[in-house]
Each structure stands twice: as structure tokens, then as C-alpha cells.
Amino acid sequence: MREKILLTGGNGMLGRTICRILGDRFEIVPTDLPDVDITKVDSLVNAVEKYSPVAVIHCAAMTAVDKCESEKEKAFLLNQQGTANVAEVCRHAGIRLLAISTDYVFDGSSAEAYSEYDPANGGNTVYGQSKFAGEEAIRKIYPENSLICRISWLYGFGGPSFLHTMLALADGRHPELKVVADQVGNPTSAVSVAHKLGELLQHPEINGTIHLTCEGEASWYEFAVEIFRQCRINQQVKACSTTEFPRPAPRPANSRLRKDKLREYGLSPMPHWRDALAEFISLEFAARK
């Protein structure tokens, strides 16, 4: 009998990917608005009582980074209070919590990749600050049976993501695409994250914070070039600077995350981002046929 896992944010990109990748191993119960509202404790309690899961994977969040700047109250309601509600309901029910967080909890000023042991402060964006506040809520409410899983530069089935934006722009109407080359991170497939979450569900002894980005690093420019190479698309790409694309929310120059905890716990490593990209492209295009 498959274990039942309640998934918040089931309609989102990561949620959809988790359902597809882990559906054969677990009974995934995807939930989302309007049926389950993480800002309302009663709504979460009803869902847990109805489905009796052994764990919750908490993906629901406000992730539109620029929109968070102009809708700060909503960002904190969803990312801090909503996460606190999920943690409290899981604690009361005595079930495991795997919560998704982000590289934006760091300010991106470090010259080195960030470890799980490096202090986070919420960074320079409302998104990062609200997600970090959500992390802190989990640590305060339910540290004994929860795992905060940080990811970054994510792409998954159907998007929206940088990968899907690049493919949409390569429509023959843009002879050259300018892509930022002075921001560096770990391009990460939601497929790889889903597989790792499935592995972590089998390790209830692992609590705290863990990084789940793919191995290797790239700039957005390098990532774009590799997307087009693997997709066999002849698209010219020109490197540019962050200052040429001002955004309401500042983007971290360094989003790289080290996976120290994976190694310490003796778990399998995340795949290299180029290998994960190849796997995803094959699955994504197959899904569209």
C-alpha cells in the first residue's frame, strides 16, 4: 500500500511535477485553491483529517518575485503565515513536513556557494524575506519532524520558467536574444527535486535544512546556450549585464547552493544540471506528444 502524501500548491509547476514523478511510488493528494487555503488553519485541518496523510510536501507560495515587491502584505500572508499554519497543523497531527524554500533567503553577495550552515537573513527582496520568515516559523513551531528544502533556478513540466521563456522566444522572430551573464546559480530540474523529495520521505530522521539544487553552476547566459544546444535550436544568444535588465526586485548575483547535508547524510547526489536538463527535455517533449 502506497503512503499518502498531501501536497500543497498542487497546481504549481513543482506540484505538477511531483505528482507525475512520484505518483507511482506514493499516493500524492494534490491540493490548491479554492479547495485548500493555507492562510486558513481550518482549511488545512479539514484536508489533513479528510485524507490522513503520513506527510505534507508544502509547495504553496507566492513566488512571483517582482509582484512580491508591490504586494508585500500578501507575500508575507502566504509565505510566512501560510507556512506557519502548515507547520502547526502538521505538528498537531504528528505528521512529517517537507517545505520548499529558496536561494533568495541569501543576499547573493558571497563569492562562494552557500552551505546549509551559512547564516541566512532573507536577502534584499520581499520574496526572500517572506520565505525566510516562513523558514523561521517552521524552526520555531515544528523543528522535530520537518525538513526545509531550498531550491533555485527551477524549471518543471509546463513552466513557467526561464527554460520555457527561452523556448518561446526562439520562434524565429528574434535574431538575437540578450541574456544576463553576471548572475550565477544552479539550474535545477523539478524532476530531480521530485526524485530527491521521494528519497527524503524515506528518511524521517533527517530534519532541519537541506539544499536540493542540481550540481554544477552556470550563468543565465550559459544556461540559455545549453538549452538551445540540447533542443537543437539555432538561436543566437548575446551575453549582457544585469544593469541592462532592471527589475523591481534585485536578483542575487550568486544563487549557488552547496549540498553539504546530502553528503553528510550519505544520500545520493543531485545530478549535474546538464544531465538533468537532458532528462527533462526528453520528458517534457514526450509529454506534449
Coordinates of C-alpha atoms in Angstrom, one line a residue:
M1 CA 0.0 0.0 0.0
R2 CA 1.4 3.4 -1.1
E3 CA 1.9 6.0 1.6
K4 CA -0.4 9.0 1.3
I5 CA 1.3 12.4 0.9
L6 CA -0.6 15.7 1.0
L7 CA 0.7 18.3 -1.4
T8 CA 0.0 22.0 -1.1
G9 CA 0.4 24.1 -4.2
G10 CA -0.6 21.1 -6.3
N11 CA -1.4 23.2 -9.4
G12 CA 2.0 24.8 -9.5
M13 CA 5.0 23.8 -11.6
L14 CA 6.8 21.8 -8.9
G15 CA 3.5 20.4 -7.6
R16 CA 2.5 19.1 -11.1
T17 CA 6.0 17.6 -11.5
I18 CA 5.9 15.9 -8.1
C19 CA 2.5 14.3 -9.0
R20 CA 3.9 12.9 -12.2
I21 CA 7.3 11.7 -10.9
L22 CA 6.2 10.3 -7.5
G23 CA 2.7 9.2 -8.3
D24 CA 3.8 5.6 -8.9
R25 CA 5.6 5.4 -5.5
F26 CA 3.3 7.4 -3.3
E27 CA -0.4 8.3 -3.3
I28 CA 0.0 12.0 -3.9
V29 CA -3.0 14.1 -2.9
P30 CA -2.6 17.5 -4.7
T31 CA -4.4 20.4 -3.1
D32 CA -4.7 24.0 -4.1
L33 CA -7.1 27.0 -4.0
P34 CA -10.0 27.2 -3.7
D35 CA -10.4 23.8 -2.0
V36 CA -7.5 24.2 0.4
D37 CA -6.3 27.6 1.6
I38 CA -3.0 27.6 3.5
T39 CA -3.9 31.0 5.1
K40 CA -6.8 29.4 6.9
V41 CA -5.9 26.8 9.6
D42 CA -9.4 25.2 9.4
S43 CA -9.0 24.6 5.7
L44 CA -5.7 22.7 6.4
V45 CA -7.1 20.8 9.3
N46 CA -10.0 19.7 7.2
A47 CA -7.7 18.5 4.5
V48 CA -5.5 16.5 6.9
E49 CA -8.5 15.0 8.6
K50 CA -10.1 14.1 5.3
Y51 CA -7.0 12.4 3.7
S52 CA -5.0 11.2 6.7
P53 CA -1.6 11.7 5.1
V54 CA 1.7 10.5 6.6
A55 CA 3.4 13.6 5.4
V56 CA 2.9 17.0 3.8
I57 CA 5.0 18.4 1.0
H58 CA 4.5 22.2 1.2
C59 CA 5.0 23.9 -2.2
A60 CA 2.2 26.5 -2.0
A61 CA 3.8 30.0 -2.0
M62 CA 3.8 33.4 -3.7
T63 CA 6.8 33.0 -6.0
A64 CA 6.3 35.9 -8.4
V65 CA 9.4 37.8 -7.1
D66 CA 8.6 41.2 -8.6
K67 CA 5.0 41.0 -7.6
C68 CA 6.0 40.4 -4.0
E69 CA 7.7 43.8 -4.0
S70 CA 4.4 45.6 -4.7
E71 CA 2.2 43.2 -2.7
K72 CA 4.3 42.8 0.4
E73 CA 1.3 42.0 2.7
K74 CA 0.1 39.2 0.5
A75 CA 3.6 37.8 0.2
F76 CA 4.0 37.5 4.0
L77 CA 0.5 36.2 4.4
L78 CA 1.2 33.3 2.0
N79 CA 4.9 32.7 2.6
Q80 CA 5.2 33.3 6.3
Q81 CA 1.7 32.9 7.9
G82 CA 0.6 30.2 5.4
T83 CA 3.8 28.2 6.1
A84 CA 3.4 28.7 9.9
N85 CA -0.2 27.3 9.6
V86 CA 1.1 24.3 7.7
A87 CA 3.7 23.6 10.3
E88 CA 1.2 24.0 13.2
V89 CA -1.3 21.6 11.6
C90 CA 1.5 19.0 10.9
R91 CA 2.7 19.3 14.4
H92 CA -0.8 18.8 15.8
A93 CA -1.3 15.8 13.6
G94 CA 2.1 14.4 14.2
I95 CA 3.0 14.0 10.5
R96 CA 6.2 14.8 8.7
L97 CA 6.6 18.2 6.9
L98 CA 8.8 18.8 3.8
A99 CA 8.7 22.5 3.0
I100 CA 10.1 24.1 -0.1
S101 CA 12.2 27.2 0.2
T102 CA 14.6 29.2 -2.0
D103 CA 18.1 30.6 -2.6
Y104 CA 16.6 34.1 -2.1
V105 CA 16.9 33.7 1.6
F106 CA 20.6 34.7 1.0
D107 CA 21.5 38.1 -0.3
G108 CA 23.8 36.7 -3.1
S109 CA 26.8 38.8 -2.1
S110 CA 29.1 35.9 -1.2
A111 CA 31.9 34.9 -3.5
E112 CA 31.3 31.2 -2.6
A113 CA 28.4 28.9 -2.9
Y114 CA 26.1 28.9 0.1
S115 CA 26.0 26.0 2.5
E116 CA 23.2 24.9 4.7
Y117 CA 25.4 26.2 7.6
D118 CA 25.7 29.7 6.3
P119 CA 23.5 32.2 8.0
A120 CA 20.5 33.5 6.0
N121 CA 18.8 36.8 6.5
G122 CA 16.1 36.9 3.9
G123 CA 18.2 38.8 1.4
N124 CA 17.2 42.0 -0.4
T125 CA 13.8 41.1 -1.7
V126 CA 10.3 40.8 -0.1
Y127 CA 10.1 37.4 -1.6
G128 CA 13.3 36.2 0.1
Q129 CA 12.4 37.9 3.4
S130 CA 8.9 36.4 3.4
K131 CA 10.2 32.9 2.6
F132 CA 12.9 33.2 5.3
A133 CA 10.2 34.2 7.7
G134 CA 8.4 31.0 6.7
E135 CA 11.5 29.0 7.4
E136 CA 11.9 30.6 10.8
A137 CA 8.2 29.8 11.6
I138 CA 8.9 26.1 10.8
R139 CA 12.0 26.1 13.0
K140 CA 10.1 27.6 15.9
I141 CA 6.9 25.5 15.6
Y142 CA 7.9 22.1 14.4
P143 CA 11.7 21.5 14.4
E144 CA 11.5 17.9 15.5
N145 CA 9.9 16.5 12.3
S146 CA 10.3 18.9 9.5
L147 CA 12.8 19.5 6.6
I148 CA 13.2 22.8 4.8
C149 CA 14.3 22.1 1.2
R150 CA 15.9 25.0 -0.6
I151 CA 15.9 25.1 -4.4
S152 CA 16.7 27.7 -7.1
W153 CA 16.6 28.3 -10.8
L154 CA 13.8 25.8 -11.1
Y155 CA 12.1 24.5 -14.3
G156 CA 9.4 21.9 -14.5
F157 CA 6.6 20.5 -16.5
G158 CA 4.6 23.2 -18.3
G159 CA 6.5 26.1 -16.7
P160 CA 6.5 29.0 -16.2
S161 CA 10.3 29.0 -16.1
F162 CA 13.4 30.5 -17.7
L163 CA 13.6 27.4 -19.9
H164 CA 10.1 27.8 -21.2
T165 CA 10.6 31.5 -21.8
M166 CA 13.7 30.9 -23.8
L167 CA 12.0 28.3 -25.9
A168 CA 9.0 30.6 -26.5
L169 CA 11.3 33.4 -27.6
A170 CA 13.2 31.1 -30.1
D171 CA 10.3 31.5 -32.5
G172 CA 12.3 32.9 -35.5
R173 CA 11.3 36.5 -34.8
H174 CA 14.2 37.3 -32.5
P175 CA 17.6 37.0 -34.4
E176 CA 19.5 37.6 -31.2
L177 CA 18.5 37.2 -27.5
K178 CA 20.3 39.1 -24.8
V179 CA 20.7 37.1 -21.6
V180 CA 22.3 38.1 -18.3
A181 CA 25.7 36.7 -17.8
D182 CA 26.7 38.2 -14.4
Q183 CA 24.3 36.1 -12.2
V184 CA 25.4 32.6 -11.4
G185 CA 23.4 29.7 -10.0
N186 CA 22.5 26.0 -10.2
P187 CA 19.9 25.4 -12.9
T188 CA 17.6 22.8 -11.3
S189 CA 15.1 20.4 -12.8
A190 CA 11.9 19.9 -10.8
V191 CA 12.1 16.3 -11.9
S192 CA 15.4 15.9 -10.0
V193 CA 13.9 17.7 -7.0
A194 CA 10.8 15.4 -7.0
H195 CA 13.0 12.3 -7.1
K196 CA 15.0 13.6 -4.1
L197 CA 11.9 14.5 -2.1
G198 CA 10.8 10.9 -2.6
E199 CA 14.1 9.7 -1.2
L200 CA 13.9 12.1 1.7
L201 CA 10.4 10.9 2.6
Q202 CA 12.1 7.6 3.4
H203 CA 14.4 9.3 5.9
P204 CA 12.3 10.6 8.8
E205 CA 15.5 11.0 10.9
I206 CA 16.7 13.9 8.7
N207 CA 15.4 17.3 9.9
G208 CA 16.5 20.9 9.6
T209 CA 17.6 22.5 6.3
I210 CA 18.9 20.9 3.2
H211 CA 19.8 22.2 -0.3
L212 CA 18.4 20.3 -3.3
T213 CA 19.8 22.2 -6.4
C214 CA 21.5 20.3 -9.2
E215 CA 25.2 20.1 -9.2
G216 CA 27.4 22.3 -11.3
E217 CA 26.9 26.0 -12.0
A218 CA 26.1 28.4 -14.9
S219 CA 25.1 31.9 -15.6
W220 CA 21.7 32.6 -17.2
Y221 CA 23.6 33.1 -20.5
E222 CA 25.3 29.8 -20.2
F223 CA 22.0 28.1 -19.3
A224 CA 20.3 29.6 -22.3
V225 CA 23.1 28.5 -24.7
E226 CA 22.8 24.9 -23.3
I227 CA 19.0 24.9 -23.6
F228 CA 19.2 25.7 -27.3
R229 CA 22.1 23.3 -27.9
Q230 CA 20.2 20.4 -26.4
C231 CA 17.0 21.3 -28.1
R232 CA 18.9 21.6 -31.4
I233 CA 17.6 25.1 -31.9
N234 CA 19.7 27.6 -33.9
Q235 CA 19.3 30.7 -31.8
Q236 CA 21.9 33.4 -31.4
V237 CA 22.4 34.5 -27.8
K238 CA 24.4 37.5 -26.6
A239 CA 25.7 37.9 -23.0
C240 CA 24.7 41.1 -21.2
S241 CA 24.8 42.6 -17.7
T242 CA 22.1 42.8 -15.0
T243 CA 22.0 46.5 -15.3
E244 CA 20.6 46.2 -18.8
F245 CA 17.5 44.4 -17.4
P246 CA 16.4 46.4 -14.3
R247 CA 13.7 44.7 -12.3
P248 CA 11.5 45.8 -9.4
A249 CA 13.2 43.1 -7.2
P250 CA 17.0 42.8 -7.3
R251 CA 18.3 39.4 -8.4
P252 CA 21.1 37.8 -6.4
A253 CA 24.5 37.8 -8.2
N254 CA 25.3 34.4 -6.6
S255 CA 22.5 31.9 -6.2
R256 CA 24.8 28.8 -5.9
L257 CA 23.9 26.4 -3.1
R258 CA 26.2 23.7 -1.8
K259 CA 24.8 20.3 -0.9
D260 CA 26.8 19.6 2.2
K261 CA 23.9 17.9 4.0
L262 CA 23.2 15.4 1.2
R263 CA 26.8 14.3 1.5
E264 CA 26.8 14.2 5.3
Y265 CA 23.7 12.0 5.4
G266 CA 25.2 9.7 2.8
L267 CA 22.3 10.3 0.3
S268 CA 22.7 10.1 -3.4
P269 CA 23.9 13.3 -5.0
M270 CA 21.8 15.6 -7.2
P271 CA 22.6 15.1 -10.9
H272 CA 24.7 17.6 -12.8
W273 CA 22.5 20.3 -14.2
R274 CA 23.4 19.5 -17.9
D275 CA 22.3 15.8 -17.4
A276 CA 19.2 16.8 -15.6
L277 CA 18.3 19.2 -18.4
A278 CA 18.7 16.5 -21.0
E279 CA 16.4 14.2 -19.0
F280 CA 13.8 16.9 -18.5
I281 CA 13.8 17.9 -22.2
S282 CA 13.1 14.3 -23.2
L283 CA 10.2 14.0 -20.7
E284 CA 8.7 17.5 -21.4
F285 CA 8.6 17.0 -25.2
A286 CA 7.3 13.4 -24.7
A287 CA 4.5 14.8 -22.5
R288 CA 3.4 17.2 -25.3
K289 CA 3.0 14.5 -27.9

